[in-house]
Short mmCIF file of C-alpha atoms and ligand atoms in Angstrom, two decimals:
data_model
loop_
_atom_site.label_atom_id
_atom_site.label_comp_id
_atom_site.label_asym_id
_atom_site.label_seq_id
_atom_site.Cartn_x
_atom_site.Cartn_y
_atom_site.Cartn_z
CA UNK A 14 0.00 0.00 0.00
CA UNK A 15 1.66 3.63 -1.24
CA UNK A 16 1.78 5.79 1.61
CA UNK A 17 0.56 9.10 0.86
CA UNK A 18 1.84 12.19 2.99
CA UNK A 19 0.30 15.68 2.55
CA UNK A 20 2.45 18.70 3.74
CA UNK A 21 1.95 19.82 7.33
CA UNK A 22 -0.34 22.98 7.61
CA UNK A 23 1.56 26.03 7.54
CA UNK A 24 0.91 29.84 8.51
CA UNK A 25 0.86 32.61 6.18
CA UNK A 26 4.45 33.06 6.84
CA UNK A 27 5.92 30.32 5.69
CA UNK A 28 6.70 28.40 9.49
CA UNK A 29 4.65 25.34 10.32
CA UNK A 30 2.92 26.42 13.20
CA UNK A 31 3.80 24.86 16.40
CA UNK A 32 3.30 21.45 17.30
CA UNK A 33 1.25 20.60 20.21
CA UNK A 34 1.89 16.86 19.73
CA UNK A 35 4.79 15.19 17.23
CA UNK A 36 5.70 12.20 16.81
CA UNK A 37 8.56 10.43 14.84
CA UNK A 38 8.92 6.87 14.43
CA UNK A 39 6.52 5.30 17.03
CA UNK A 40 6.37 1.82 17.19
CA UNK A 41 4.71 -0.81 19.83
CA UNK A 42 4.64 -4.70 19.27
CA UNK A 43 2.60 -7.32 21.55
CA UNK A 44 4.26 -10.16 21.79
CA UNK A 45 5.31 -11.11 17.93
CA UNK A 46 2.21 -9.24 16.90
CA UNK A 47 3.40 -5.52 15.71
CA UNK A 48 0.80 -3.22 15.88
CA UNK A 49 2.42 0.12 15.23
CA UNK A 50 5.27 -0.14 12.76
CA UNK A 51 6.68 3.40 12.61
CA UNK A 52 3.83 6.22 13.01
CA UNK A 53 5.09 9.93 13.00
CA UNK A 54 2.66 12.83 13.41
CA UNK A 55 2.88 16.09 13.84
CA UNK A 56 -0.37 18.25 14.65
CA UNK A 57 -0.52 21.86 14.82
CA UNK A 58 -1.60 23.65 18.52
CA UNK A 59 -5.36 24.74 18.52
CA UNK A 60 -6.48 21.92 15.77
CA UNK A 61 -8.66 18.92 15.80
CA UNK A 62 -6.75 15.42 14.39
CA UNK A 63 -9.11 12.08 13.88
CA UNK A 64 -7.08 9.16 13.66
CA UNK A 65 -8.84 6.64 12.03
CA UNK A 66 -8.63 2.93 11.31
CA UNK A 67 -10.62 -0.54 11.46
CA UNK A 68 -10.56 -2.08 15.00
CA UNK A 69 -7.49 -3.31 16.38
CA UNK A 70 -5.69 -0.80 13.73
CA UNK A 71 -4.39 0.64 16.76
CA UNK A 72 -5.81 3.46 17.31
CA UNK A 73 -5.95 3.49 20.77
CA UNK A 74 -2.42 2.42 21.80
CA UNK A 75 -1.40 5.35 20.05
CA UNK A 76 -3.85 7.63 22.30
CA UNK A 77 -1.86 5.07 25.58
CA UNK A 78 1.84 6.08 24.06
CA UNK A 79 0.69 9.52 23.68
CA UNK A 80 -0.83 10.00 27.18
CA UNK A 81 2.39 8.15 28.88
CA UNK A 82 -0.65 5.00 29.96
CA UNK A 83 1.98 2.85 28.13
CA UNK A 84 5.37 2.81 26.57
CA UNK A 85 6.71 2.82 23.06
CA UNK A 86 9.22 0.20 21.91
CA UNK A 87 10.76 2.66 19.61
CA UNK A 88 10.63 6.39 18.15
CA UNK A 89 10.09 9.33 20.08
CA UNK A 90 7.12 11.92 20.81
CA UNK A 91 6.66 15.52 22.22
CA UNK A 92 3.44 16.26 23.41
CA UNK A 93 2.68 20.06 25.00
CA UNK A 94 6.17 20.48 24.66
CA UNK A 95 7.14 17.78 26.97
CA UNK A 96 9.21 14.58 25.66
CA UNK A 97 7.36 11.29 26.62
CA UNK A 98 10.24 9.45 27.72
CA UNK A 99 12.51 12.39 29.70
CA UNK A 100 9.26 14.34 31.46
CA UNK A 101 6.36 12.24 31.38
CA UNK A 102 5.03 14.32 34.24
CA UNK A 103 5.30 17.09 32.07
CA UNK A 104 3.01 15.45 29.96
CA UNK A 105 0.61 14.34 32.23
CA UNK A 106 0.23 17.70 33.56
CA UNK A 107 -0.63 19.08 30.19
CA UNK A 108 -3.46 16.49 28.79
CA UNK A 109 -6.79 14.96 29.48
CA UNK A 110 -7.64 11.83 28.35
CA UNK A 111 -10.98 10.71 27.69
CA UNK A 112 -10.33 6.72 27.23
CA UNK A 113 -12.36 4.50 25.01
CA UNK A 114 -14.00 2.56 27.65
CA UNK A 115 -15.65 4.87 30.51
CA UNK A 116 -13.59 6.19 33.68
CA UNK A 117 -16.87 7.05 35.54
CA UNK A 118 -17.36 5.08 38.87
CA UNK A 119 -21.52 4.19 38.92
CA UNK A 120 -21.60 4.19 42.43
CA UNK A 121 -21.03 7.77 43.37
CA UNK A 122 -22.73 10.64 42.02
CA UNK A 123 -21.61 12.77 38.78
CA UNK A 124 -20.34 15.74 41.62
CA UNK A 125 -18.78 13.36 43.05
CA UNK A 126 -16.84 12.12 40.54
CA UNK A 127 -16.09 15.54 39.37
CA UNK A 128 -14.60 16.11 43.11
CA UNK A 129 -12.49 12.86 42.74
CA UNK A 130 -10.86 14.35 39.92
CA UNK A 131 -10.42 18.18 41.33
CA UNK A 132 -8.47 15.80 43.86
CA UNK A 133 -6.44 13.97 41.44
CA UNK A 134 -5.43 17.51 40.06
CA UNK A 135 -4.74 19.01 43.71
CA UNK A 136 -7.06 21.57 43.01
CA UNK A 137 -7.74 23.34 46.67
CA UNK A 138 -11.06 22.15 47.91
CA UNK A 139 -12.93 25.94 47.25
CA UNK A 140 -11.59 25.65 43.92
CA UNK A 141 -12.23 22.24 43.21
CA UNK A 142 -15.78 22.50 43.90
CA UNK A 143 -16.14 25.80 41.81
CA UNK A 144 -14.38 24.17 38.89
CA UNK A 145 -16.87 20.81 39.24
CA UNK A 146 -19.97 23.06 39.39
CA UNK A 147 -18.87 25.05 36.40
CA UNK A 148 -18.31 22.14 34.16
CA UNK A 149 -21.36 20.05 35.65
CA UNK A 150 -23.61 23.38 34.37
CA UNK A 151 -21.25 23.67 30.89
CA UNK A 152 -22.25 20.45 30.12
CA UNK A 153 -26.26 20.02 31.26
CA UNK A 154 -25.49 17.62 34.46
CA UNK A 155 -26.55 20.05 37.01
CA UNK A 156 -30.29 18.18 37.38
CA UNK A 157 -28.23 14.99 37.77
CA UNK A 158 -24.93 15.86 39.79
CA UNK A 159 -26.66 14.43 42.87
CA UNK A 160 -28.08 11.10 41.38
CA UNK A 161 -24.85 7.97 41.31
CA UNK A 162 -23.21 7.93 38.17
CA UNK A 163 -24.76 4.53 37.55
CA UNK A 164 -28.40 5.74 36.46
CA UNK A 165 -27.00 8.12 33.79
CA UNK A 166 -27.66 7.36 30.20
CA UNK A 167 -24.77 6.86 28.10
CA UNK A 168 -24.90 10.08 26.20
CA UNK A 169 -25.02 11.67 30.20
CA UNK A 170 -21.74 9.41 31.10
CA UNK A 171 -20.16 10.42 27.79
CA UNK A 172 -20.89 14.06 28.93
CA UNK A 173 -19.04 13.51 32.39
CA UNK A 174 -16.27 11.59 31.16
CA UNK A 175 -15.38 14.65 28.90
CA UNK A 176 -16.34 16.84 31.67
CA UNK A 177 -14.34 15.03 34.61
CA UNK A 178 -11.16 14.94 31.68
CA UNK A 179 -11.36 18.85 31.50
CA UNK A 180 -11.09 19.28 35.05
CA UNK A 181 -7.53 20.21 34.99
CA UNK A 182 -7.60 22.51 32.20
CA UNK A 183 -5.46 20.34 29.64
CA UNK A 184 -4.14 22.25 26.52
CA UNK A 185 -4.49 18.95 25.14
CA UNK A 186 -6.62 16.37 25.30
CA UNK A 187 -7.33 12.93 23.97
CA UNK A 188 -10.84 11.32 22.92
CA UNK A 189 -11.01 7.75 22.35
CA UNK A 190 -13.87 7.41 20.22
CA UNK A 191 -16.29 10.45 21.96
CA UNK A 192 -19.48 9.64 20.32
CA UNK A 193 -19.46 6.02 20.33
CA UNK A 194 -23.20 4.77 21.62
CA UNK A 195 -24.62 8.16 21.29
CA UNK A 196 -27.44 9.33 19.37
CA UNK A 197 -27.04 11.95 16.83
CA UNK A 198 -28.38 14.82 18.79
CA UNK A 199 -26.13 13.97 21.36
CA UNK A 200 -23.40 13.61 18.93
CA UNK A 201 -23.76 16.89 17.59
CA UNK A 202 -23.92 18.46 21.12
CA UNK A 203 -20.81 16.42 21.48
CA UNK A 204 -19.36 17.86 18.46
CA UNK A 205 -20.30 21.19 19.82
CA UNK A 206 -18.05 21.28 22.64
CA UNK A 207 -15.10 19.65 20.63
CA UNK A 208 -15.50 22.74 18.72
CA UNK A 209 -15.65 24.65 21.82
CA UNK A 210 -12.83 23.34 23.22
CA UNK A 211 -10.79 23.96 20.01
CA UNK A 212 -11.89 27.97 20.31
CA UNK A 213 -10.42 28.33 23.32
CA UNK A 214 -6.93 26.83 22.23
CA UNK A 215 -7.02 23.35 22.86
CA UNK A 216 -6.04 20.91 20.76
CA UNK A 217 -8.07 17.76 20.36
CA UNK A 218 -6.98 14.16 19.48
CA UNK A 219 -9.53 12.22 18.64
CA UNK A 220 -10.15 8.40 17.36
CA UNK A 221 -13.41 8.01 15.73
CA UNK A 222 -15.07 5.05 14.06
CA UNK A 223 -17.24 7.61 12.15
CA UNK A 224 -15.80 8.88 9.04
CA UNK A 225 -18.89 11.58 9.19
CA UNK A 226 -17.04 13.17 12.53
CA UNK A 227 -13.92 13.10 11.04
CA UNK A 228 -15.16 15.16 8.38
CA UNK A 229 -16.88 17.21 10.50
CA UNK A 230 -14.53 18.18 13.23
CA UNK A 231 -11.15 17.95 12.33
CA UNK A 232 -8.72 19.40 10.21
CA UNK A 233 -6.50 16.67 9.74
CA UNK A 234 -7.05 13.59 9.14
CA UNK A 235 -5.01 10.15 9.41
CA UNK A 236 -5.93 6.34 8.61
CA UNK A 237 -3.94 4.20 10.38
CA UNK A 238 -3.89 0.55 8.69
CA UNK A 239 -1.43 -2.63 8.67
CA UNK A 240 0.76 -0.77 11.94
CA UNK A 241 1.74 2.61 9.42
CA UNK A 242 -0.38 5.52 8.48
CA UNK A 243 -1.96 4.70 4.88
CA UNK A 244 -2.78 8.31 4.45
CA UNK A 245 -2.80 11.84 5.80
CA UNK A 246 -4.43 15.27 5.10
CA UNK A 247 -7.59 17.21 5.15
CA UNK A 248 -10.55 15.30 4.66
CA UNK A 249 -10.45 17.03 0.91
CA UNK A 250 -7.10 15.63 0.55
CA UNK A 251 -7.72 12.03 1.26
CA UNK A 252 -11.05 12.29 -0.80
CA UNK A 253 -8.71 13.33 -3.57
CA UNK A 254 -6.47 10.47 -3.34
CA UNK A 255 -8.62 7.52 -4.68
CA UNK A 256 -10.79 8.01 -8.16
CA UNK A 257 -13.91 8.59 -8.35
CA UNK A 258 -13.99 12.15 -8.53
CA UNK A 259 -15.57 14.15 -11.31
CA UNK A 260 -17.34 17.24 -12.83
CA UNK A 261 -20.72 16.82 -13.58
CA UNK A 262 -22.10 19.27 -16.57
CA UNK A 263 -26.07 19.37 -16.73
CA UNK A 264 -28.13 21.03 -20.00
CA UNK A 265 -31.32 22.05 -20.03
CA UNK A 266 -31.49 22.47 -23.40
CA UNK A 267 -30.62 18.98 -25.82
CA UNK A 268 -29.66 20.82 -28.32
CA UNK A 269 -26.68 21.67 -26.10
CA UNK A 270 -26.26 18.74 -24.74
CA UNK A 271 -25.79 16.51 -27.82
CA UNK A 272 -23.31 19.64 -29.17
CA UNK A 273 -21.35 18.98 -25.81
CA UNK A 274 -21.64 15.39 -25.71
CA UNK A 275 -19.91 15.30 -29.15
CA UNK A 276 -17.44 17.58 -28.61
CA UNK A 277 -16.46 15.85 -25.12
CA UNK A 278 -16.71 12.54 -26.79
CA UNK A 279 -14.53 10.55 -23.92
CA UNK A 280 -17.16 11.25 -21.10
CA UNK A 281 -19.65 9.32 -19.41
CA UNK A 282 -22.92 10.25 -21.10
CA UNK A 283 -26.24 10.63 -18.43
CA UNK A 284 -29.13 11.30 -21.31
CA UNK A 285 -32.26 11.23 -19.62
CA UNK A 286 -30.84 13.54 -17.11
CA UNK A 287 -29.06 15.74 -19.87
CA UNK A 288 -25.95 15.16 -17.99
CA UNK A 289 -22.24 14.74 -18.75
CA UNK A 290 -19.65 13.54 -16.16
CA UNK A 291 -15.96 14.51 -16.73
CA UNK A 292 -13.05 12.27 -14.76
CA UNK A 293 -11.35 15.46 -12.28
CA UNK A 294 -9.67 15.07 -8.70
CA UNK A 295 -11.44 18.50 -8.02
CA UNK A 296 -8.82 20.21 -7.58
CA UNK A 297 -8.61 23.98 -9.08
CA UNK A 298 -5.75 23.25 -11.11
CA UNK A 299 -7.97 20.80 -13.43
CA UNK A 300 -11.21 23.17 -12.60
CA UNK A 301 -9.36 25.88 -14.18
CA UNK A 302 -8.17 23.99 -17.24
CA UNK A 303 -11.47 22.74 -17.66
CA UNK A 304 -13.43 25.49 -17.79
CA UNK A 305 -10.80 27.37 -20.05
CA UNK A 306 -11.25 24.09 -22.45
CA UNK A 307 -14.81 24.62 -22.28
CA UNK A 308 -15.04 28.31 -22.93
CA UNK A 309 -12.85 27.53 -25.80
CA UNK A 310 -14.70 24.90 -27.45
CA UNK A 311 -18.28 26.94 -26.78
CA UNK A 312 -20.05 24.69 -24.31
CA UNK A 313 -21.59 26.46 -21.67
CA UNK A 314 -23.47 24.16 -18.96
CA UNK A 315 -26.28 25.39 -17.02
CA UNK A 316 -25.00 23.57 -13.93
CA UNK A 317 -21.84 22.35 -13.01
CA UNK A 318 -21.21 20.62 -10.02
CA UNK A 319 -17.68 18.77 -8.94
CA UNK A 320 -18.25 15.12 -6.61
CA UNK A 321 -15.80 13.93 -4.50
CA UNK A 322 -15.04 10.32 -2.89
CA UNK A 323 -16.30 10.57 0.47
CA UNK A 324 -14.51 9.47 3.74
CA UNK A 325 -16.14 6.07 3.95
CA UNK A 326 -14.65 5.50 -0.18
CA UNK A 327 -11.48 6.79 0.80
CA UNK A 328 -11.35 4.36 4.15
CA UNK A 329 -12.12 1.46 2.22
CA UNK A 330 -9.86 2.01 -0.20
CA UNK A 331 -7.09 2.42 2.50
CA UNK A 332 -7.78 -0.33 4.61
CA UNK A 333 -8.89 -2.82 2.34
CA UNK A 334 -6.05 -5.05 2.92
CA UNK A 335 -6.72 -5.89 6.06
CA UNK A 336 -10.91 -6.41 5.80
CA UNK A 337 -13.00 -7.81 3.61
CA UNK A 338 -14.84 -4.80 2.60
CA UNK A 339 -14.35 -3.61 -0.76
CA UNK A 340 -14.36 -0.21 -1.89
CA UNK A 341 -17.44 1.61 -2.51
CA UNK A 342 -19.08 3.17 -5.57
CA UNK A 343 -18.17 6.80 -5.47
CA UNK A 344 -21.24 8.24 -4.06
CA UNK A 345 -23.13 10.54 -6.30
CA UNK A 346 -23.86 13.72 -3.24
CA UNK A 347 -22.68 17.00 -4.01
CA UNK A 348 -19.96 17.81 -1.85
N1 ATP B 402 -2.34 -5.24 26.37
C1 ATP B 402 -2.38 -5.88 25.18
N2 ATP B 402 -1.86 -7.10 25.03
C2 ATP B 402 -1.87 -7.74 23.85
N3 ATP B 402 -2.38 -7.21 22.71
C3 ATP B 402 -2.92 -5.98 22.80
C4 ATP B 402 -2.95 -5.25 24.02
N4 ATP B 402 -3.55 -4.06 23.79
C5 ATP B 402 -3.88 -4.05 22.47
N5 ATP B 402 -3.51 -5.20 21.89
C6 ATP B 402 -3.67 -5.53 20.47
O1 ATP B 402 -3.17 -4.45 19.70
C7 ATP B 402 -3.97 -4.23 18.54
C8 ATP B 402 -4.44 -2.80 18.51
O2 ATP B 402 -5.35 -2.56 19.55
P1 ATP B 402 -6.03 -1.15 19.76
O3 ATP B 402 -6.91 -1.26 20.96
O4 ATP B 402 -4.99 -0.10 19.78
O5 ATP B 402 -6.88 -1.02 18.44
P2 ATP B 402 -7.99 0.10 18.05
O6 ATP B 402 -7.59 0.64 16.72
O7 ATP B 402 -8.14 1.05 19.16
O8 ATP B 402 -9.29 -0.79 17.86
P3 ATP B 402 -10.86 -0.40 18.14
O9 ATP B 402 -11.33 0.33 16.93
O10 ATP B 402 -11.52 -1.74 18.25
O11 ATP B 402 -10.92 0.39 19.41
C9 ATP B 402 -5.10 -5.25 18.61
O12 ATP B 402 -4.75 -6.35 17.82
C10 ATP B 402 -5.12 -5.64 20.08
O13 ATP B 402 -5.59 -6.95 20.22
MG1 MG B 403 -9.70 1.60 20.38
#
């Protein structure tokens, strides 16, 4: 499988932006199992990254290396400007981790909780319980905070997980799969204070099995398949890696249409619909030449649209080596 690298972001000057969490070389075997063969990363301060892979990719080991929960065999990784191996306290001071499976205890109450973790944290006891009542009201638990942990719904425990992670004001933090289990109000809400979160500075890791929230939310995105990273970029970058892209050129009138259909010869032909579809990554490069072509040649459509791959295209095609899906049809949305 070609491994396909975009640039890192940069700034309008020409220097990457810092780092909140780089990695170069990362690798982690179990036993003679290796299931991350060399991962670097590098993700700018104040962005979102979804890592993204089938199950058992490893997706979450790399969210363990990164929050010091377990050791890498090999490579090394800054995270808030802390090295993982010389100042892992350093590191632990600077994240929150939200792990995949829940860190709420059911048998005391969601205040309660939040007061365990003000503990963790050292926060002074005044403080503590100012911080737990801000957060329980930021995130709609303020009717519940009394009730044990264990009678919340899962889109509730989701809710205090995040909340009980944010305790300590991270500049970074981790989400192992946020939205599993919810429902998609809640996963919007969810998405709502990711984006929150990323306003005020933070940078957010995330792992999602939902191609939809990767799209969404972050602004990098990488698929991690067969212990490497297949691919890495925007969400527009990975849908331009794998075909299935193209312009689509609708008449109204057939006159037109046949004129342009004859002149285009090569393209896929849609005549009911009066349509033509052109082969095109999307990007404005081709646009550009495109149009000029068209201008030149006198065909004037009265809608063009471009389609792109989406996500769940572009993870198949990446991880197809290791599952048995195949790759989708190239979905006909407009994106
Ligand atoms: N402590 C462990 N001992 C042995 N093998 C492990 C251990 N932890 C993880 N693995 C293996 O490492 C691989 C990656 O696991 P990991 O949990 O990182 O995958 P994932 O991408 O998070 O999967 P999912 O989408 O199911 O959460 C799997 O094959 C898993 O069985
Ligand atoms: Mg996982």
């Amino acid at each position: 499988m070609p491994s396909f690298v975009m640039p890192t972001s940069r700034q309008g000057d020409g220097h990457p932006s810092p780092a909140a969490i780089s990695a170069v070389g990362l690798r982690k075997s179990y036993g003679d199992k290796t299931v991350l063969d060399g991962i670097d990363l590098r993700i700018p301060a104040g962005s979102v990254f979804a890592l993204l892979g089938p199950n058992g990719a490893g997706k979450t080991t790399v969210v363990k290396i990164l929050s010091t929960l377990i050791t890498a065999d090999g490579g090394q990784a800054q995270v808030a400007g802390h090295d993982l191996a010389t100042s892992p306290d350093g590191v632990r001071a600077a994240i929150g981790v939200t792990g995949q499976f829940s860190a709420v205890d059911g048998l005391i109450t969601g205040e309660e909780n939040m007061l365990l973790m003000a503990d963790l944290h050292h926060l002074p006891r005044r403080e503590g319980r100012r911080v737990a009542a801000e957060l329980l009201e930021r995130f709609d638990l303020v009717g519940a905070a009394k009730k044990p942990a264990s009678t919340y719904s899962g889109g509730m425990k989701r809710r205090l997980d995040i909340a009980m992670t944010l305790v300590g004001s991270p500049r970074v933090i981790f989400l192992d799969e946020p939205t599993t289990g919810l429902d998609p109000r809640s996963r919007h809400n969810m998405w709502q204070i990711i984006r929150e979160l990323v306003t005020g500075g933070v940078t957010v890791f995330l792992t999602t099995q939902y191609l939809e929230e990767a799209d969404e939310l972050a602004d990098r995105i990488a698929v991690l398949n067969d212990g490497k990273i297949a691919a890495e970029g925007t969400a527009g970058e990975l849908k331009r890696l794998i075909p299935g892209g193209h312009v689509r050129l609708r008449f109204s009138d057939p006159a037109a249409y046949q004129g342009a259909a004859v002149a285009l010869r090569e393209v896929s032909r849609d005549d009911e619909a009066l349509a033509l579809q052109i082969p095109s990554d999307g990007s404005q490069r081709e646009l550009r030449s495109l149009l000029d072509w068209l201008d030149a040649a006198g065909i004037e459509a009265d809608e063009l649209s471009v389609h792109t791959p989406d996500l769940d295209d572009v993870f198949f095609a990446l991880t197809s080596t290791s599952q048995t899906n195949q790759p989708n049809q190239p979905k006909e949305a407009v994106r």
